[in-house]
Amino acid sequence: MKIRQSITLAIIVILACTPLSGCYDSREIDELGFVIALGIDKGKTNFLRMTFQIAKPGNSGGSEGSSGGGGADKGFTQITIEAPAIHTAINMLNTINSKQINISHIKAIVFSKELAQEGLNHYLHAIIRNREFRPNMSIVVAKETAEAYLSSINPQLVLNPSKYYDLAFESYEYTAFFADVEFHDFYNAADSYDQSPVAILAGISGYASADDITNKLATHEEHGHQYPLGGDHYAGEVPQAGENKAEIMGLAVFDGDRMVGELDGTESKYYLLCTGDYLHSNWTIPDPQSEGHFILMDIQQSRPRECRVTIGESPMIYLKLNLEGDFLAIQSGLPYEGKLLEQFESYVESMIKKETLAFLNKLSRDFQSDICGFGRFAKGNFLTWKEWEDYQWKSKFKDAIFEVDVNFKARRSGLIIQSNPSVSSEGEAD
């Protein structure tokens, strides 16, 4: 009898708990519209102009359609709304679409340069409070409007438009022409006493065809280069012509939540070196003994960078970069991997040291913004948090004095042990 009562009671408890175990607010995936990118501009009829890129379900981006370049479907639809606030625009978007808008899969938030220069503080706070916004979204500043930049995106080599953003923002790992900037990093740095944030700099190519390409907008002369060396460009000014007009090159520099300047691709590489986030990339190095020729190397960090900060009236910042490289090409054919190796290593060390110092002085003197986070090393000089706050590191950074050491070693020469000149009927080439 007692066993029967126990079984009956167990059944009643199970039946009573069943309604509580369901997902009362669940939604089928085909009932949701997933936003993959969000653009924020100043509005004309209201405070904000919000641009939403929404992935098309079941569309891999390879079918014929009307929205992509050359008749190819981009795989997403784009809608622009003017509203007083971010969440108001999302609510308004829900009245336009048959599907409920979901923002938990946004890959990038794009702010216009105009908005970034005014300050992003209240937009950041609105985003961080919403649990659907992911902390690993990429933060981008568009030199034009965010709407125009998102409209210029035309993925060519991927079928999934969401994958386009993943791959595009990961390319810094092997180009070093910008940095990986996620929302949580940007938000924390904007509120920090020891570091200022950066954002990925984006632009729209102004070249309709290859015949229009010019070097007038290149920044090589600012770096003391005779020719543009790959990274000597800002986003929107890269010498390229293609179907995808969207470009990522360089970084937007912030002081707190306000944008105060831009870095080109070359300066972004030195930013990664100074922060220790540099992985590897191909460098084009002018040949020190043969004008008009270049030496190409794959350079990576051999050991983490070293940094020390001494506090005084002017902060003293010591930085040591430990690098090594592999030869990819020696255009002149000179034996740099042989008897000229030590001379070449000294030349590269001198070049990197000079350009690193120029980059750091630009940060401190022109932008007055410690985006490299040297303040984290300065904090160790203070016993209490109050002493650290009172020192006001961000206001002192403009007077910082830098000392840079570079240790560079060329490790591998590829499948060629030593370069030899070509031989023709006239003898060896010069």
Tab-separated table of C-alpha atoms in Angstrom, residues 1-235:
chain	number	residue	atom	x	y	z
A	1	MET	CA	0.000	0.000	0.000
A	2	LYS	CA	2.776	2.402	0.962
A	3	ILE	CA	4.660	1.573	-2.241
A	4	ARG	CA	1.556	2.324	-4.346
A	5	GLN	CA	1.083	5.671	-2.557
A	6	SER	CA	4.729	6.579	-3.128
A	7	ILE	CA	4.455	5.822	-6.855
A	8	THR	CA	1.266	7.868	-7.097
A	9	LEU	CA	2.910	10.828	-5.316
A	10	ALA	CA	5.944	10.646	-7.597
A	11	ILE	CA	3.727	10.717	-10.695
A	12	ILE	CA	1.849	13.752	-9.375
A	13	VAL	CA	5.125	15.623	-8.678
A	14	ILE	CA	6.467	14.829	-12.165
A	15	LEU	CA	3.249	15.982	-13.850
A	16	ALA	CA	3.240	19.163	-11.762
A	17	CYS	CA	6.840	20.006	-12.710
A	18	THR	CA	6.439	19.324	-16.429
A	19	PRO	CA	4.974	22.769	-17.331
A	20	LEU	CA	7.810	24.481	-15.419
A	21	SER	CA	10.535	22.689	-17.400
A	22	GLY	CA	9.502	24.060	-20.793
A	23	CYS	CA	10.913	27.194	-22.480
A	24	TYR	CA	7.867	29.441	-22.335
A	25	ASP	CA	9.602	32.172	-24.336
A	26	SER	CA	11.302	29.918	-26.869
A	27	ARG	CA	11.383	30.863	-30.571
A	28	GLU	CA	12.016	28.710	-33.605
A	29	ILE	CA	15.143	29.731	-35.480
A	30	ASP	CA	13.160	30.445	-38.642
A	31	GLU	CA	11.066	32.950	-36.675
A	32	LEU	CA	14.077	35.167	-35.931
A	33	GLY	CA	15.908	37.746	-38.039
A	34	PHE	CA	19.616	37.760	-37.155
A	35	VAL	CA	21.467	41.062	-37.411
A	36	ILE	CA	25.109	40.508	-38.453
A	37	ALA	CA	26.278	44.145	-38.509
A	38	LEU	CA	24.991	47.393	-37.054
A	39	GLY	CA	25.847	50.905	-38.208
A	40	ILE	CA	25.291	54.059	-36.135
A	41	ASP	CA	25.344	57.579	-37.648
A	42	LYS	CA	24.021	60.973	-36.665
A	43	GLY	CA	20.454	61.276	-37.898
A	44	LYS	CA	18.909	63.980	-40.060
A	45	THR	CA	15.325	63.795	-38.749
A	46	ASN	CA	16.193	62.328	-35.355
A	47	PHE	CA	19.206	61.824	-33.098
A	48	LEU	CA	20.454	58.579	-34.710
A	49	ARG	CA	20.445	56.868	-38.061
A	50	MET	CA	20.704	53.101	-37.526
A	51	THR	CA	21.644	50.693	-40.310
A	52	PHE	CA	20.954	46.973	-39.860
A	53	GLN	CA	22.425	44.174	-41.966
A	54	ILE	CA	20.161	41.139	-41.540
A	55	ALA	CA	21.192	37.696	-42.767
A	56	LYS	CA	18.869	36.052	-45.260
A	57	PRO	CA	17.851	32.578	-44.066
A	58	GLY	CA	18.660	29.721	-46.403
A	59	ASN	CA	20.648	32.056	-48.654
A	60	SER	CA	24.327	31.180	-48.869
A	61	GLY	CA	25.080	34.257	-50.915
A	62	GLY	CA	25.754	32.316	-54.114
A	63	SER	CA	22.317	32.403	-55.757
A	64	GLU	CA	21.221	34.868	-58.345
A	65	GLY	CA	19.466	37.917	-56.974
A	66	SER	CA	19.208	41.642	-57.240
A	67	SER	CA	21.177	42.952	-54.275
A	68	GLY	CA	24.786	42.045	-55.021
A	69	GLY	CA	27.413	43.233	-57.447
A	70	GLY	CA	27.008	41.750	-60.913
A	71	GLY	CA	23.608	40.303	-59.986
A	72	ALA	CA	24.918	38.061	-57.207
A	73	ASP	CA	22.965	38.109	-53.953
A	74	LYS	CA	25.029	39.386	-50.999
A	75	GLY	CA	23.231	37.057	-48.613
A	76	PHE	CA	21.849	39.860	-46.432
A	77	THR	CA	19.330	42.646	-46.556
A	78	GLN	CA	20.024	46.156	-45.261
A	79	ILE	CA	17.545	48.481	-43.563
A	80	THR	CA	18.144	52.018	-42.254
A	81	ILE	CA	15.964	53.638	-39.584
A	82	GLU	CA	16.110	57.035	-37.875
A	83	ALA	CA	15.284	56.977	-34.165
A	84	PRO	CA	16.140	58.778	-30.906
A	85	ALA	CA	18.018	55.800	-29.400
A	86	ILE	CA	19.507	52.414	-30.228
A	87	HIS	CA	16.834	50.265	-28.617
A	88	THR	CA	14.064	52.400	-30.084
A	89	ALA	CA	15.388	51.654	-33.565
A	90	ILE	CA	15.443	47.928	-32.803
A	91	ASN	CA	11.847	48.118	-31.606
A	92	MET	CA	10.804	50.009	-34.739
A	93	LEU	CA	12.564	47.423	-36.903
A	94	ASN	CA	10.393	44.723	-35.372
A	95	THR	CA	7.310	46.429	-36.808
A	96	ILE	CA	8.763	46.325	-40.314
A	97	ASN	CA	9.911	42.699	-40.436
A	98	SER	CA	7.802	39.607	-40.074
A	99	LYS	CA	10.537	38.021	-37.951
A	100	GLN	CA	11.587	39.066	-34.478
A	101	ILE	CA	14.936	40.856	-34.633
A	102	ASN	CA	17.744	39.115	-32.759
A	103	ILE	CA	21.006	40.978	-32.093
A	104	SER	CA	22.912	38.234	-30.286
A	105	HIS	CA	24.934	37.350	-33.403
A	106	ILE	CA	26.188	40.808	-34.398
A	107	LYS	CA	29.753	40.596	-35.697
A	108	ALA	CA	30.527	44.317	-35.876
A	109	ILE	CA	29.223	47.663	-34.679
A	110	VAL	CA	30.246	50.493	-37.004
A	111	PHE	CA	30.269	54.122	-35.811
A	112	SER	CA	30.723	57.040	-38.176
A	113	LYS	CA	33.854	59.143	-37.711
A	114	GLU	CA	31.650	62.182	-37.057
A	115	LEU	CA	29.914	60.437	-34.169
A	116	ALA	CA	33.175	59.045	-32.784
A	117	GLN	CA	34.765	62.492	-32.676
A	118	GLU	CA	31.865	63.782	-30.560
A	119	GLY	CA	32.122	60.859	-28.095
A	120	LEU	CA	30.564	57.414	-27.759
A	121	ASN	CA	30.027	57.187	-24.000
A	122	HIS	CA	26.236	57.033	-23.836
A	123	TYR	CA	26.072	54.604	-26.784
A	124	LEU	CA	28.544	52.298	-25.044
A	125	HIS	CA	26.487	52.322	-21.854
A	126	ALA	CA	23.291	51.539	-23.780
A	127	ILE	CA	24.966	48.572	-25.471
A	128	ILE	CA	26.637	47.116	-22.380
A	129	ARG	CA	23.310	46.953	-20.492
A	130	ASN	CA	21.640	44.775	-23.111
A	131	ARG	CA	22.396	41.089	-22.565
A	132	GLU	CA	21.886	40.295	-26.266
A	133	PHE	CA	24.885	42.357	-27.372
A	134	ARG	CA	27.939	40.100	-27.237
A	135	PRO	CA	31.143	41.432	-25.654
A	136	ASN	CA	33.272	40.101	-28.534
A	137	MET	CA	31.705	42.257	-31.254
A	138	SER	CA	34.290	44.136	-33.327
A	139	ILE	CA	34.274	47.934	-32.935
A	140	VAL	CA	34.759	49.824	-36.219
A	141	VAL	CA	34.940	53.519	-37.102
A	142	ALA	CA	34.004	54.368	-40.692
A	143	LYS	CA	35.672	57.393	-42.237
A	144	GLU	CA	32.476	57.995	-44.197
A	145	THR	CA	29.050	57.234	-42.758
A	146	ALA	CA	28.442	53.826	-41.230
A	147	GLU	CA	25.507	53.388	-43.620
A	148	ALA	CA	27.696	54.003	-46.674
A	149	TYR	CA	30.427	51.674	-45.431
A	150	LEU	CA	28.017	48.804	-44.785
A	151	SER	CA	26.437	49.377	-48.197
A	152	SER	CA	29.866	49.095	-49.840
A	153	ILE	CA	30.493	45.602	-48.452
A	154	ASN	CA	30.193	43.019	-51.208
A	155	PRO	CA	31.686	39.662	-50.116
A	156	GLN	CA	33.355	37.919	-53.037
A	157	LEU	CA	35.245	34.922	-51.666
A	158	VAL	CA	32.793	33.614	-49.048
A	159	LEU	CA	29.228	32.353	-49.383
A	160	ASN	CA	28.171	33.167	-45.838
A	161	PRO	CA	28.108	36.952	-45.135
A	162	SER	CA	28.592	36.339	-41.410
A	163	LYS	CA	31.785	34.425	-42.190
A	164	TYR	CA	33.024	37.429	-44.170
A	165	TYR	CA	33.239	39.488	-40.974
A	166	ASP	CA	34.938	36.667	-39.063
A	167	LEU	CA	37.652	36.264	-41.677
A	168	ALA	CA	38.083	39.981	-42.410
A	169	PHE	CA	38.672	40.902	-38.772
A	170	GLU	CA	41.003	37.929	-38.198
A	171	SER	CA	43.342	38.982	-41.023
A	172	TYR	CA	45.265	41.256	-38.627
A	173	GLU	CA	46.975	38.071	-37.406
A	174	TYR	CA	49.002	37.819	-40.633
A	175	THR	CA	48.903	41.401	-41.981
A	176	ALA	CA	49.329	43.521	-38.797
A	177	PHE	CA	47.655	46.436	-40.649
A	178	PHE	CA	45.028	46.847	-37.890
A	179	ALA	CA	44.231	45.232	-34.545
A	180	ASP	CA	41.644	42.933	-33.045
A	181	VAL	CA	39.360	45.319	-31.133
A	182	GLU	CA	36.365	43.815	-29.363
A	183	PHE	CA	33.616	45.693	-27.581
A	184	HIS	CA	34.600	44.653	-24.054
A	185	ASP	CA	38.207	45.760	-24.651
A	186	PHE	CA	37.071	49.129	-25.988
A	187	TYR	CA	34.599	49.707	-23.157
A	188	ASN	CA	37.090	48.801	-20.428
A	189	ALA	CA	39.856	50.974	-21.916
A	190	ALA	CA	37.511	53.965	-22.272
A	191	ASP	CA	36.766	53.817	-18.529
A	192	SER	CA	40.330	52.987	-17.488
A	193	TYR	CA	42.911	55.198	-15.773
A	194	ASP	CA	45.831	53.410	-17.439
A	195	GLN	CA	44.912	53.002	-21.106
A	196	SER	CA	42.918	54.592	-23.939
A	197	PRO	CA	41.017	52.578	-26.549
A	198	VAL	CA	41.366	52.110	-30.287
A	199	ALA	CA	38.898	50.983	-32.934
A	200	ILE	CA	39.334	49.398	-36.342
A	201	LEU	CA	39.490	52.049	-39.078
A	202	ALA	CA	37.355	51.354	-42.153
A	203	GLY	CA	36.742	53.205	-45.381
A	204	ILE	CA	35.419	52.971	-48.931
A	205	SER	CA	37.740	52.689	-51.918
A	206	GLY	CA	37.646	55.746	-54.162
A	207	TYR	CA	39.161	54.013	-57.180
A	208	ALA	CA	36.750	52.965	-59.921
A	209	SER	CA	39.437	51.141	-61.928
A	210	ALA	CA	43.127	50.282	-61.756
A	211	ASP	CA	43.918	53.208	-64.070
A	212	ASP	CA	42.708	55.633	-61.378
A	213	ILE	CA	45.169	54.421	-58.731
A	214	THR	CA	47.615	57.035	-57.465
A	215	ASN	CA	50.148	57.417	-54.640
A	216	LYS	CA	49.061	60.950	-53.777
A	217	LEU	CA	47.214	59.733	-50.678
A	218	ALA	CA	49.963	57.367	-49.495
A	219	THR	CA	51.753	58.145	-46.212
A	220	HIS	CA	55.213	56.795	-47.112
A	221	GLU	CA	56.891	60.209	-46.994
A	222	GLU	CA	55.708	60.707	-43.393
A	223	HIS	CA	57.586	57.516	-42.459
A	224	GLY	CA	60.696	58.420	-44.435
A	225	HIS	CA	60.040	55.748	-47.077
A	226	GLN	CA	60.950	56.400	-50.689
A	227	TYR	CA	58.081	54.193	-51.867
A	228	PRO	CA	54.789	53.093	-50.233
A	229	LEU	CA	55.545	49.884	-48.331
A	230	GLY	CA	52.204	48.109	-48.095
A	231	GLY	CA	50.930	49.643	-44.865
A	232	ASP	CA	51.579	53.277	-45.822
A	233	HIS	CA	47.875	53.936	-46.364
A	234	TYR	CA	44.721	54.739	-44.430
A	235	ALA	CA	41.444	52.883	-44.934
